[in-house]
């Protein structure tokens, strides 16, 4: 899988409705994964969206999720730039450069869903998310 760069939007509980709306606008294929499907079944947030991805016929990719419990969601400041793919060396190189001189909110390490993931804000105040998946074989 080639590395991908796209916006990632955080929502305050209406990610499903927003992403379905964007699918109506742009067309394409929408994948929705809930917190319940990711190990948080039986919690108040089980039906909220942990990760959504819309891939359009025009080649656009838009990702989003409901803000995790305890994280503030402020419209206007609710986005990150997402870098994802399976090229470990390439994506770790981007992470090192982006996080240098900035701040790391989530260290780049293996997460509960199996991928290596981290969040940082670069020295210019831009929030980044880096997700490294296992190569598809």
XYZ file of N, CA, C and O in Angstrom:
548
model
N 0.847 -1.176 0.000
C 0.000 0.000 0.000
C 0.889 1.236 0.000
O 1.827 1.324 0.771
N 0.595 2.162 -0.870
C 1.347 3.418 -0.911
C 0.987 4.256 0.307
O -0.117 4.161 0.841
N 1.905 5.079 0.746
C 1.616 5.987 1.852
C 0.586 7.006 1.390
O 0.512 7.356 0.222
N -0.224 7.486 2.339
C -1.331 8.373 2.025
C -1.290 9.550 2.986
O -0.976 9.391 4.146
N -1.636 10.742 2.481
C -1.736 11.951 3.293
C -3.129 12.518 3.092
O -3.560 12.700 1.965
N -3.850 12.736 4.195
C -5.213 13.247 4.096
C -5.637 13.907 5.397
O -5.027 13.680 6.429
N -6.726 14.707 5.357
C -7.246 15.287 6.592
C -7.920 14.223 7.446
O -8.468 13.254 6.925
N -7.870 14.427 8.769
C -8.543 13.563 9.742
C -9.307 14.486 10.673
O -8.712 15.307 11.353
N -10.634 14.369 10.684
C -11.489 15.292 11.430
C -12.020 14.612 12.686
O -12.460 13.456 12.639
N -11.987 15.340 13.794
C -12.543 14.854 15.052
C -13.924 15.466 15.253
O -14.111 16.666 15.059
N -14.887 14.619 15.631
C -16.259 15.058 15.825
C -16.672 14.882 17.282
O -16.100 14.078 18.011
N -17.695 15.593 17.688
C -18.164 15.559 19.069
C -19.319 14.614 19.288
O -20.199 14.906 20.101
N -19.365 13.492 18.584
C -20.429 12.520 18.773
C -21.284 12.297 17.542
O -22.143 11.417 17.541
N -21.056 13.069 16.490
C -21.865 12.927 15.272
C -21.018 12.533 14.058
O -21.349 12.854 12.922
N -19.955 11.774 14.308
C -19.068 11.360 13.201
C -19.819 10.524 12.177
O -19.624 10.692 10.974
N -20.675 9.615 12.629
C -21.414 8.754 11.689
C -22.237 9.614 10.732
O -22.171 9.457 9.514
N -23.002 10.570 11.281
C -23.851 11.418 10.455
C -23.014 12.290 9.515
O -23.359 12.458 8.344
N -21.916 12.832 10.020
C -21.062 13.686 9.197
C -20.437 12.897 8.049
O -20.459 13.340 6.894
N -19.892 11.724 8.344
C -19.229 10.939 7.304
C -20.241 10.423 6.281
O -19.935 10.351 5.090
N -21.457 10.090 6.725
C -22.498 9.692 5.770
C -22.884 10.874 4.878
O -23.137 10.707 3.686
N -22.902 12.077 5.444
C -23.165 13.279 4.653
C -22.066 13.474 3.608
O -22.353 13.727 2.432
N -20.795 13.347 4.008
C -19.695 13.529 3.054
C -19.746 12.466 1.957
O -19.396 12.738 0.806
N -20.225 11.261 2.294
C -20.396 10.228 1.266
C -21.452 10.670 0.259
O -21.293 10.466 -0.947
N -22.545 11.296 0.738
C -23.570 11.815 -0.173
C -22.989 12.908 -1.073
O -23.321 12.999 -2.254
N -22.120 13.741 -0.520
C -21.522 14.844 -1.276
C -20.541 14.325 -2.325
O -20.612 14.697 -3.492
N -19.598 13.458 -1.911
C -18.487 13.053 -2.778
C -18.650 11.682 -3.422
O -17.905 11.338 -4.331
N -19.593 10.862 -2.923
C -19.706 9.496 -3.408
C -18.615 8.638 -2.806
O -17.875 9.076 -1.932
N -18.528 7.402 -3.270
C -17.441 6.539 -2.841
C -17.842 5.478 -1.835
O -19.015 5.163 -1.661
N -16.836 4.947 -1.174
C -16.989 3.854 -0.230
C -16.665 4.345 1.169
O -15.588 4.912 1.394
N -17.592 4.117 2.106
C -17.412 4.557 3.485
C -17.290 3.343 4.392
O -18.145 2.469 4.394
N -16.204 3.287 5.163
C -16.007 2.244 6.178
C -16.110 2.900 7.543
O -15.472 3.934 7.795
N -16.939 2.314 8.426
C -17.139 2.831 9.774
C -16.779 1.752 10.790
O -17.244 0.621 10.676
N -15.961 2.094 11.773
C -15.598 1.179 12.852
C -15.942 1.851 14.177
O -15.506 2.979 14.426
N -16.696 1.151 15.035
C -17.117 1.726 16.311
C -16.140 1.377 17.432
O -15.331 0.445 17.310
N -16.264 2.112 18.530
C -15.480 1.794 19.725
C -15.860 0.401 20.229
O -15.002 -0.353 20.692
N -17.143 0.041 20.133
C -17.600 -1.277 20.571
C -16.921 -2.408 19.816
O -16.569 -3.435 20.394
N -16.724 -2.224 18.510
C -16.051 -3.245 17.688
C -14.564 -3.323 18.003
O -13.910 -4.291 17.656
N -14.048 -2.306 18.674
C -12.615 -2.240 18.966
C -12.313 -2.533 20.437
O -11.342 -2.033 20.985
N -13.183 -3.295 21.066
C -12.893 -3.740 22.425
C -13.594 -2.962 23.522
O -13.341 -3.204 24.694
N -14.469 -2.011 23.172
C -15.151 -1.242 24.202
C -16.663 -1.493 24.169
O -17.460 -0.585 24.389
N -17.034 -2.744 23.886
C -18.455 -3.119 23.885
C -19.004 -2.947 25.295
O -18.297 -3.127 26.273
N -20.272 -2.563 25.394
C -20.900 -2.413 26.693
C -20.595 -1.103 27.394
O -21.001 -0.901 28.525
N -19.883 -0.203 26.734
C -19.596 1.112 27.316
C -20.553 2.133 26.696
O -21.141 1.882 25.644
N -20.688 3.305 27.324
C -21.566 4.337 26.747
C -21.129 4.804 25.360
O -21.938 5.319 24.599
N -19.866 4.590 25.011
C -19.339 5.044 23.723
C -19.271 3.932 22.680
O -18.714 4.135 21.604
N -19.846 2.760 22.972
C -19.722 1.594 22.085
C -20.188 1.878 20.659
O -19.602 1.364 19.704
N -21.229 2.707 20.492
C -21.765 2.977 19.150
C -21.109 4.170 18.475
O -21.398 4.454 17.314
N -20.245 4.882 19.192
C -19.554 6.020 18.575
C -18.472 5.517 17.628
O -18.004 4.383 17.726
N -18.086 6.378 16.700
C -17.134 5.990 15.660
C -15.697 6.189 16.129
O -15.281 7.296 16.478
N -14.928 5.074 16.146
C -13.509 5.137 16.496
C -12.680 5.521 15.276
O -11.673 6.206 15.394
N -13.124 5.066 14.091
C -12.400 5.385 12.853
C -13.359 5.244 11.675
O -14.081 4.253 11.572
N -13.357 6.248 10.811
C -14.137 6.207 9.573
C -13.229 6.627 8.424
O -12.370 7.489 8.593
N -13.434 5.998 7.273
C -12.652 6.368 6.088
C -13.556 6.356 4.874
O -14.222 5.365 4.591
N -13.559 7.483 4.178
C -14.288 7.634 2.927
C -13.271 7.736 1.804
O -12.381 8.586 1.837
N -13.403 6.822 0.832
C -12.559 6.855 -0.369
C -13.485 7.127 -1.544
O -14.446 6.391 -1.763
N -13.186 8.200 -2.311
C -14.093 8.633 -3.367
C -13.589 8.244 -4.759
O -12.399 7.992 -4.942
N -14.492 8.245 -5.740
C -14.094 7.940 -7.116
C -13.079 8.947 -7.668
O -12.328 8.634 -8.580
N -13.047 10.158 -7.108
C -12.104 11.183 -7.580
C -10.725 11.035 -6.956
O -9.835 11.838 -7.227
N -10.564 10.038 -6.073
C -9.272 9.824 -5.447
C -9.111 10.557 -4.120
O -8.017 10.575 -3.556
N -10.172 11.172 -3.607
C -10.106 11.842 -2.308
C -10.205 10.804 -1.201
O -10.912 9.802 -1.328
N -9.539 11.074 -0.089
C -9.687 10.277 1.120
C -9.953 11.229 2.264
O -9.237 12.213 2.449
N -10.997 10.938 3.034
C -11.345 11.722 4.209
C -11.520 10.755 5.362
O -12.225 9.751 5.227
N -10.847 11.033 6.478
C -10.968 10.186 7.658
C -11.537 11.012 8.801
O -11.400 12.235 8.825
N -12.168 10.319 9.740
C -12.723 11.007 10.889
C -13.093 10.041 11.983
O -13.092 8.825 11.791
N -13.436 10.600 13.158
C -13.825 9.800 14.322
C -14.485 10.698 15.346
O -14.290 11.917 15.338
N -15.257 10.080 16.239
C -15.744 10.806 17.404
C -14.572 10.953 18.366
O -13.767 10.023 18.529
N -14.456 12.115 18.986
C -13.376 12.341 19.947
C -13.471 11.292 21.051
O -14.563 11.002 21.541
N -12.343 10.699 21.445
C -12.370 9.697 22.513
C -12.863 10.313 23.825
O -12.721 11.523 24.034
N -13.437 9.494 24.690
C -13.901 10.002 25.977
C -12.786 10.756 26.697
O -11.641 10.308 26.725
N -13.124 11.919 27.226
C -12.139 12.714 27.965
C -11.343 13.680 27.118
O -10.631 14.523 27.648
N -11.429 13.563 25.784
C -10.713 14.493 24.916
C -11.668 15.590 24.471
O -12.789 15.316 24.055
N -11.210 16.821 24.555
C -12.032 17.956 24.164
C -12.141 18.029 22.640
O -11.183 17.770 21.920
N -13.309 18.383 22.154
C -13.529 18.566 20.726
C -13.978 20.006 20.500
O -15.053 20.395 20.931
N -13.130 20.801 19.852
C -13.424 22.207 19.615
C -13.532 22.451 18.122
O -12.520 22.394 17.413
N -14.758 22.695 17.601
C -14.889 22.981 16.167
C -13.941 24.114 15.749
O -13.806 25.106 16.454
N -13.278 23.896 14.621
C -12.271 24.841 14.143
C -10.868 24.381 14.480
O -9.915 24.685 13.778
N -10.742 23.638 15.571
C -9.450 23.069 15.979
C -9.559 21.551 16.057
O -8.881 20.917 16.856
N -10.417 20.978 15.242
C -10.721 19.554 15.358
C -10.247 18.751 14.152
O -10.957 17.907 13.651
N -9.036 19.017 13.717
C -8.501 18.265 12.586
C -7.043 17.916 12.846
O -6.374 18.535 13.674
N -6.573 16.934 12.137
C -5.156 16.585 12.076
C -4.863 16.240 10.631
O -5.775 15.974 9.851
N -3.604 16.218 10.289
C -3.193 15.695 8.994
C -2.737 14.267 9.264
O -1.939 14.027 10.172
N -3.279 13.327 8.504
C -2.987 11.908 8.714
C -2.006 11.408 7.664
O -2.185 11.647 6.477
N -0.987 10.702 8.130
C -0.053 9.976 7.264
C -0.236 8.507 7.599
O -0.126 8.131 8.770
N -0.514 7.683 6.599
C -0.714 6.264 6.887
C -0.213 5.421 5.729
O -0.071 5.899 4.604
N 0.065 4.176 6.034
C 0.540 3.224 5.045
C 1.237 2.079 5.731
O 1.136 1.908 6.952
N 1.992 1.294 4.954
C 2.677 0.146 5.547
C 4.197 0.208 5.375
O 4.891 -0.736 5.732
N 4.723 1.328 4.869
C 6.173 1.480 4.718
C 6.741 2.026 6.023
O 6.804 3.234 6.252
N 7.143 1.106 6.897
C 7.599 1.452 8.243
C 8.724 2.487 8.226
O 8.637 3.506 8.916
N 9.751 2.244 7.431
C 10.906 3.152 7.416
C 10.515 4.548 6.920
O 10.919 5.560 7.512
N 9.728 4.606 5.861
C 9.313 5.897 5.311
C 8.499 6.690 6.335
O 8.773 7.863 6.602
N 7.503 6.034 6.923
C 6.612 6.737 7.844
C 7.320 7.102 9.157
O 7.081 8.177 9.702
N 8.217 6.246 9.645
C 8.998 6.603 10.845
C 9.909 7.796 10.552
O 10.124 8.646 11.414
N 10.424 7.880 9.335
C 11.248 9.025 8.946
C 10.451 10.322 8.976
O 10.912 11.348 9.489
N 9.227 10.275 8.443
C 8.363 11.460 8.509
C 8.072 11.827 9.960
O 8.110 12.992 10.345
N 7.753 10.815 10.781
C 7.455 11.044 12.202
C 8.621 11.759 12.892
O 8.413 12.736 13.612
N 9.823 11.253 12.687
C 10.997 11.846 13.343
C 11.147 13.320 12.964
O 11.384 14.172 13.817
N 10.995 13.619 11.692
C 11.150 15.002 11.231
C 10.011 15.889 11.724
O 10.229 17.034 12.132
N 8.775 15.379 11.671
C 7.622 16.183 12.092
C 7.626 16.451 13.594
O 7.252 17.534 14.039
N 8.037 15.474 14.395
C 7.978 15.626 15.851
C 9.170 16.405 16.416
O 9.069 16.963 17.509
N 10.277 16.503 15.672
C 11.441 17.244 16.142
C 11.100 18.728 16.270
O 10.621 19.346 15.326
N 11.285 19.253 17.469
C 10.988 20.661 17.714
C 9.529 20.923 18.019
O 9.126 22.052 18.267
N 8.721 19.868 18.001
C 7.296 19.999 18.309
C 6.986 19.291 19.613
O 7.843 19.171 20.485
N 5.756 18.802 19.731
C 5.373 18.068 20.936
C 4.698 16.766 20.538
O 3.990 16.701 19.538
N 4.931 15.727 21.335
C 4.361 14.413 21.089
C 3.213 14.193 22.071
O 3.422 14.240 23.286
N 2.011 13.973 21.550
C 0.845 13.700 22.392
C 0.688 12.196 22.639
O 0.329 11.780 23.726
N 0.942 11.389 21.598
C 0.894 9.932 21.692
C 2.171 9.407 21.035
O 2.376 9.615 19.841
N 3.050 8.760 21.807
C 4.286 8.232 21.218
C 3.992 7.240 20.088
O 2.973 6.538 20.124
N 4.866 7.192 19.109
C 4.721 6.269 17.977
C 5.041 4.860 18.466
O 6.213 4.506 18.654
N 3.983 4.069 18.734
C 4.163 2.711 19.243
C 2.941 1.865 18.921
O 1.902 2.376 18.515
N 3.079 0.552 19.117
C 1.999 -0.401 18.816
C 0.769 -0.071 19.658
O 0.871 0.185 20.847
N -0.410 -0.098 18.993
C -1.671 0.240 19.655
C -2.577 -0.980 19.750
O -2.313 -2.014 19.140
N -3.709 -0.830 20.472
C -4.611 -1.959 20.715
C -5.198 -2.539 19.433
O -5.585 -3.701 19.406
N -5.262 -1.741 18.357
C -5.819 -2.262 17.104
C -4.751 -2.937 16.244
O -5.041 -3.407 15.153
N -3.509 -2.960 16.732
C -2.457 -3.723 16.059
C -1.481 -2.919 15.233
O -0.428 -3.423 14.868
N -1.822 -1.666 14.911
C -0.925 -0.832 14.123
C 0.004 -0.036 15.039
O -0.258 0.121 16.232
N 1.070 0.489 14.458
C 1.938 1.439 15.150
C 1.359 2.824 14.860
O 1.101 3.159 13.702
N 1.133 3.620 15.911
C 0.433 4.896 15.757
C 1.020 5.917 16.716
O 1.426 5.589 17.818
N 1.049 7.169 16.259
C 1.467 8.266 17.130
C 0.823 9.565 16.700
O 0.353 9.703 15.566
N 0.755 10.504 17.649
C 0.222 11.837 17.369
C 1.214 12.873 17.876
O 1.724 12.755 18.988
N 1.472 13.870 17.031
C 2.371 14.951 17.434
C 1.877 16.262 16.833
O 1.036 16.272 15.930
N 2.385 17.346 17.366
C 2.147 18.666 16.802
C 3.504 19.195 16.379
O 4.442 19.196 17.188
N 3.631 19.597 15.119
C 4.934 20.062 14.639
C 5.255 21.449 15.194
O 4.433 22.072 15.878
N 6.435 21.925 14.902
C 6.887 23.208 15.467
C 6.095 24.404 14.962
O 6.230 25.502 15.483
N 5.227 24.195 13.966
C 4.387 25.273 13.444
C 2.956 25.187 13.977
O 2.083 25.935 13.549
N 2.695 24.232 14.878
C 1.377 24.091 15.484
C 0.406 23.223 14.717
O -0.782 23.202 15.033
N 0.886 22.487 13.712
C 0.011 21.613 12.918
C -0.012 20.220 13.547
O 1.036 19.611 13.746
N -1.213 19.704 13.859
C -1.311 18.359 14.440
C -1.219 17.269 13.366
O -1.836 17.384 12.311
N -0.438 16.226 13.673
C -0.222 15.109 12.757
C -0.554 13.798 13.445
O -0.331 13.646 14.645
N -1.047 12.846 12.651
C -1.266 11.462 13.101
C -0.511 10.579 12.118
O -0.644 10.754 10.899
N 0.279 9.641 12.648
C 1.006 8.705 11.786
C 0.559 7.297 12.177
O 0.580 6.931 13.351
N 0.103 6.523 11.177
C -0.355 5.151 11.403
C 0.387 4.230 10.438
O 0.314 4.395 9.223
N 1.108 3.254 11.012
C 1.864 2.286 10.207
C 1.182 0.921 10.373
O 1.166 0.360 11.468
N 0.614 0.423 9.288
C -0.041 -0.891 9.334
C 0.929 -1.966 8.866
O 1.953 -1.671 8.245
N 0.589 -3.195 9.177
C 1.394 -4.316 8.704
C 1.284 -4.396 7.187
O 0.198 -4.204 6.647
N 2.378 -4.661 6.488
C 2.308 -4.777 5.025
C 1.288 -5.854 4.616
O 1.209 -6.900 5.258
N 0.508 -5.559 3.589
C -0.475 -6.521 3.089
C 0.249 -7.499 2.184
O 0.920 -7.104 1.257
N 0.118 -8.787 2.481
C 0.875 -9.780 1.749
C 0.115 -10.649 0.892
O -0.796 -10.841 0.355
